Coordinates of N, CA and C in Angstrom, one line a residue:
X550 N -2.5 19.1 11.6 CA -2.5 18.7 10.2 C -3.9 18.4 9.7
X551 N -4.9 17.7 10.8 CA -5.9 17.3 10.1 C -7.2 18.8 9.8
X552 N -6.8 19.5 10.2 CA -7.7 20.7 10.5 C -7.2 21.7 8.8
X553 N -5.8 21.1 8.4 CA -5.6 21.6 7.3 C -6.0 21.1 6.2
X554 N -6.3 19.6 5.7 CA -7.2 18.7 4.9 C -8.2 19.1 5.4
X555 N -9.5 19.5 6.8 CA -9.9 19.7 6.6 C -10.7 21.2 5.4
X556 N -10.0 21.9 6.2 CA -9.6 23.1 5.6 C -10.0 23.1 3.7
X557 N -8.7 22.4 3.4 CA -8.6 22.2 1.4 C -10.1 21.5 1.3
X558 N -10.4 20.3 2.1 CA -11.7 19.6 1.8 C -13.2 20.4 1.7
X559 N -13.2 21.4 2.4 CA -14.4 22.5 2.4 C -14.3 23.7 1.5
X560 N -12.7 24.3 1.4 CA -12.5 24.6 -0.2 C -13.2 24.0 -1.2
X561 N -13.0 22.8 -1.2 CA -12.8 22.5 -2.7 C -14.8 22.0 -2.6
X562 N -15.5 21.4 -1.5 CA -16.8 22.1 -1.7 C -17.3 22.6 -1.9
X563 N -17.0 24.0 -1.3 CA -17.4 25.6 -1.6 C -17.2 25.6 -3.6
X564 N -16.4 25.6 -3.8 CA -16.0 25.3 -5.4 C -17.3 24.0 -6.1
X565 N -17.3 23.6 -5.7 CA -18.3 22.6 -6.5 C -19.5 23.6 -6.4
X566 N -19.7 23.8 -5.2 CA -21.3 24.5 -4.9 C -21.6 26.0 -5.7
X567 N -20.5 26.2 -5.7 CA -20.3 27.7 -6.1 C -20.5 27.7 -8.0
X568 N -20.0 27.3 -8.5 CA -19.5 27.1 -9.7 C -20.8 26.3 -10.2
X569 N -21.3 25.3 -9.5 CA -22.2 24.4 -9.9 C -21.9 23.1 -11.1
X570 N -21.0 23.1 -10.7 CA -19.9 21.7 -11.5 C -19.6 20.8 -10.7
X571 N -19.2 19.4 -11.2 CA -18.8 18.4 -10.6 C -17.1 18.3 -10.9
X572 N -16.5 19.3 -11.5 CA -15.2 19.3 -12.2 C -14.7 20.7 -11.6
X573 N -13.6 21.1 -11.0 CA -12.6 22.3 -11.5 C -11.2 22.4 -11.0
X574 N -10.4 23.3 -12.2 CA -9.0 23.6 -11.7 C -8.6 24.3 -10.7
X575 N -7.6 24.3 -10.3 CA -7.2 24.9 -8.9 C -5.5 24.5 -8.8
X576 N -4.3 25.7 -8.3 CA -3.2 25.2 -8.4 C -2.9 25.3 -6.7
X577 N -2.1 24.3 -6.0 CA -2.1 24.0 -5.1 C -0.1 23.2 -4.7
X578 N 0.0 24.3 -3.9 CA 1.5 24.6 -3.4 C 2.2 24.7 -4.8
X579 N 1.8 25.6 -5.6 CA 2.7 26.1 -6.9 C 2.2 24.7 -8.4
X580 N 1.7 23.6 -7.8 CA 1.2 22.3 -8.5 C -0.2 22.6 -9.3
X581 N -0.2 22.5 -10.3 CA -1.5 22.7 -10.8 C -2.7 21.0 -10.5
X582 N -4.1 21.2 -10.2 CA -4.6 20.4 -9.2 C -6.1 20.3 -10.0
X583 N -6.3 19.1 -9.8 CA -7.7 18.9 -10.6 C -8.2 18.3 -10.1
X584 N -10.0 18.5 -9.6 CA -10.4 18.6 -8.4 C -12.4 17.7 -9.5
X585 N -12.6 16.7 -9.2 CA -13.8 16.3 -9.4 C -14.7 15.1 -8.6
X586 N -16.1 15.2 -9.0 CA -16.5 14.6 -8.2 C -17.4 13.4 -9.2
X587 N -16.9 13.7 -10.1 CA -18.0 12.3 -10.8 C -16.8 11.4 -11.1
X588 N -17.5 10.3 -10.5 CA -17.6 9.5 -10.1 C -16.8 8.2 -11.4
X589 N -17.4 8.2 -12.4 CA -16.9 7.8 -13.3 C -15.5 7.8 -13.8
X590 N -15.5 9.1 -14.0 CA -13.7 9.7 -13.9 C -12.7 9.1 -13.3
X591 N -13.4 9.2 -11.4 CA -12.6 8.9 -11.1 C -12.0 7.6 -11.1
X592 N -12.8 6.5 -11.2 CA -13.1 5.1 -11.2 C -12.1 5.0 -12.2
X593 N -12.1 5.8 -14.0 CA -11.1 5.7 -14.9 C -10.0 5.7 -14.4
X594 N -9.8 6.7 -14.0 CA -8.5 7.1 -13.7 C -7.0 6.6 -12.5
X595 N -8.2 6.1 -11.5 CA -7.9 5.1 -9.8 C -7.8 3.7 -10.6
X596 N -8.6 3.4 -11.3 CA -8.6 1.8 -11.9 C -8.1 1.7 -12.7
X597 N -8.5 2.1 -13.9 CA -8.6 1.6 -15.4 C -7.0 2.1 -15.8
X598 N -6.7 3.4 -15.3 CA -5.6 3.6 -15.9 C -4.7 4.1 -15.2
X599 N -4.6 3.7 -13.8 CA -3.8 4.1 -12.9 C -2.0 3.9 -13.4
X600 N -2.2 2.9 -13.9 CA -0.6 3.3 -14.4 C -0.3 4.3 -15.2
X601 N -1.1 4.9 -15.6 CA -0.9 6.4 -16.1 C -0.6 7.4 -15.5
X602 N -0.4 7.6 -14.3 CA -0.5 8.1 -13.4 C 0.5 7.8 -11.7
X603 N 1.8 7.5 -12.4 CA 2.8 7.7 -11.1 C 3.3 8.8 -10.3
X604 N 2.6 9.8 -11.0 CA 3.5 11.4 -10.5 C 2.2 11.7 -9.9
X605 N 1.8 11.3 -8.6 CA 0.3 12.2 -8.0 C 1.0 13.4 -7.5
X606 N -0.1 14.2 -6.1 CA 0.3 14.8 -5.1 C 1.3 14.4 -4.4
X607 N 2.7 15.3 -4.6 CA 4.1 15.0 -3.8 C 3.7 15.4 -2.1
X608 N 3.6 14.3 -2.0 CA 3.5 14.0 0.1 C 4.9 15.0 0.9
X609 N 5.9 14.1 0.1 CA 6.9 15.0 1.1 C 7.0 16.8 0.9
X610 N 6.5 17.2 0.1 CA 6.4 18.7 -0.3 C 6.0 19.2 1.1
X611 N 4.7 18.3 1.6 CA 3.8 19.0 2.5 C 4.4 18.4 4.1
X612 N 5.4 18.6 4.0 CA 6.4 17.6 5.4 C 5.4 17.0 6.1
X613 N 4.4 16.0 5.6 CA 4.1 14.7 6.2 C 5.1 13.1 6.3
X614 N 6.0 13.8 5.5 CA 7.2 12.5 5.9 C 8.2 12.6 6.8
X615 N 7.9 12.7 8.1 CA 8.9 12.8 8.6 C 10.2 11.5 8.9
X616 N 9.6 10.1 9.0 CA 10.9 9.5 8.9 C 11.0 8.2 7.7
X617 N 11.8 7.3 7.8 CA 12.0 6.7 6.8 C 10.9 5.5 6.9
X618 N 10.0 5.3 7.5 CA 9.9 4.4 7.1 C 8.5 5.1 6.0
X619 N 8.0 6.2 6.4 CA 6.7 7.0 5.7 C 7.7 7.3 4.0
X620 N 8.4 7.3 4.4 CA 9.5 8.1 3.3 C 9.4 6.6 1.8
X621 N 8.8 5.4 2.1 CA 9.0 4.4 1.5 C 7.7 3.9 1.3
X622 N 6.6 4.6 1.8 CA 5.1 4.4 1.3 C 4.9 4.1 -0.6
X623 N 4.1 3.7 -0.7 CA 3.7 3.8 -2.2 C 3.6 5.3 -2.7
X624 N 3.0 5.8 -2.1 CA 1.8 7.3 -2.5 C 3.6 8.3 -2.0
X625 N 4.3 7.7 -1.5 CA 5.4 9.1 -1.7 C 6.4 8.6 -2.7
X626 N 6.2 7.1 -3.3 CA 7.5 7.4 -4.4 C 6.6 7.6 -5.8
X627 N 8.1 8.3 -6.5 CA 7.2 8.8 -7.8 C 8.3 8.0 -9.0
X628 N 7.3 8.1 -10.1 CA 8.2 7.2 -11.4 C 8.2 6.2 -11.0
X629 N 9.7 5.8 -11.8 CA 9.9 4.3 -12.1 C 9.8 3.6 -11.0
X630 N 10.8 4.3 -9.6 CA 10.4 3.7 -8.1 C 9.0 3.1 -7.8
X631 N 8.0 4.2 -8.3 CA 6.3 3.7 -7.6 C 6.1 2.3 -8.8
X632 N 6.6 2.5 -9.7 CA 5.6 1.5 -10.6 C 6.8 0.3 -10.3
X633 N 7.6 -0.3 -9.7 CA 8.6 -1.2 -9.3 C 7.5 -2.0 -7.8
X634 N 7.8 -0.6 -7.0 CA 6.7 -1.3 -6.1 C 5.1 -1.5 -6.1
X635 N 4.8 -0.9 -6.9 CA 2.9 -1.5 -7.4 C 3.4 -2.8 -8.1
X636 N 4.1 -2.9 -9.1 CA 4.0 -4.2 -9.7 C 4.4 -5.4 -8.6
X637 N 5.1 -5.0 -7.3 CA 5.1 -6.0 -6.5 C 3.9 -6.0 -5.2
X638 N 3.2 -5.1 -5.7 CA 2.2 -5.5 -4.7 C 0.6 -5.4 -5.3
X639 N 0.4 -5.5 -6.5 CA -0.9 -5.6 -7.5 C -1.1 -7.2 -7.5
X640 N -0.1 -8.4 -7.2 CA -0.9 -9.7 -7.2 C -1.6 -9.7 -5.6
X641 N -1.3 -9.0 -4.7 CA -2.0 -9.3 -3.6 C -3.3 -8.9 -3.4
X642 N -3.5 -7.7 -4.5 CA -4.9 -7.2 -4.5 C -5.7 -7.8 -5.4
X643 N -5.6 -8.5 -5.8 CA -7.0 -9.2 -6.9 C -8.0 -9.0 -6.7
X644 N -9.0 -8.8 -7.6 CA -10.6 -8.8 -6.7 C -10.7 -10.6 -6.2
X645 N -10.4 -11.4 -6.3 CA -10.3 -12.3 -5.8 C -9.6 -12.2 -4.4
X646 N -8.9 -12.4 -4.2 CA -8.3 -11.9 -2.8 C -9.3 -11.0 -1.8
X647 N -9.2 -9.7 -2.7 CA -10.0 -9.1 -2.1 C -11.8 -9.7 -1.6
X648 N -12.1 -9.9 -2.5 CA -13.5 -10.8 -1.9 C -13.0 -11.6 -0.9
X649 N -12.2 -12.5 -0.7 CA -11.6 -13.3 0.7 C -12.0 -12.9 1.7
X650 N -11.1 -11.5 1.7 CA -10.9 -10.4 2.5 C -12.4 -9.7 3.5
X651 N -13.0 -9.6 2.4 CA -14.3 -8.7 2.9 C -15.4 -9.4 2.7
X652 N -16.6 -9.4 3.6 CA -17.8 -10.6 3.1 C -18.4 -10.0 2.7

């Protein structure tokens, strides 16, 4: 499995290099896939507006779930399910907390 991330991961270099962009599309197991490297974006998108965004890459598509307890990750449920469980697990991450955490 890891030889196949690595795999997509040197793809999607080859594509940056090629192209000479920090941005491009690409459809991936029939999913259309958007692939960038600045940095900004992604910071938008991971932070600022991540609740916009409960339908990522479907995990179990790619049979990395094999039992239940993987089956109940954050990153494999989608919709209303993921935003039930982020809302109960966003007070543990505060940047407060998190500073605790890390020196």
């Amino acid at each position: 499995m890891l030889q196949l991330f690595k795999k997509d991961f040197y793809y999607d270099e080859e594509n940056f290099k090629e192209f000479n962009t920090n941005a491009f599309g690409s459809v991936y197991q029939g999913t259309p896939d958007y692939s960038t490297i600045d940095l900004d974006f992604i910071k938008q998108v991971l932070i600022k507006e991540f609740d916009a965004f409960p339908d990522r890459f479907d995990i179990t598509r790619s049979n990395m779930v094999s039992d239940s307890l993987r089956a109940n990750f954050l990153l494999v449920k989608r919709g209303d399910e993921w935003r039930k469980i982020r809302q109960r697990c966003t007070p543990a991450f505060t940047s407060g907390k998190m500073k605790k955490l890390l020196p």
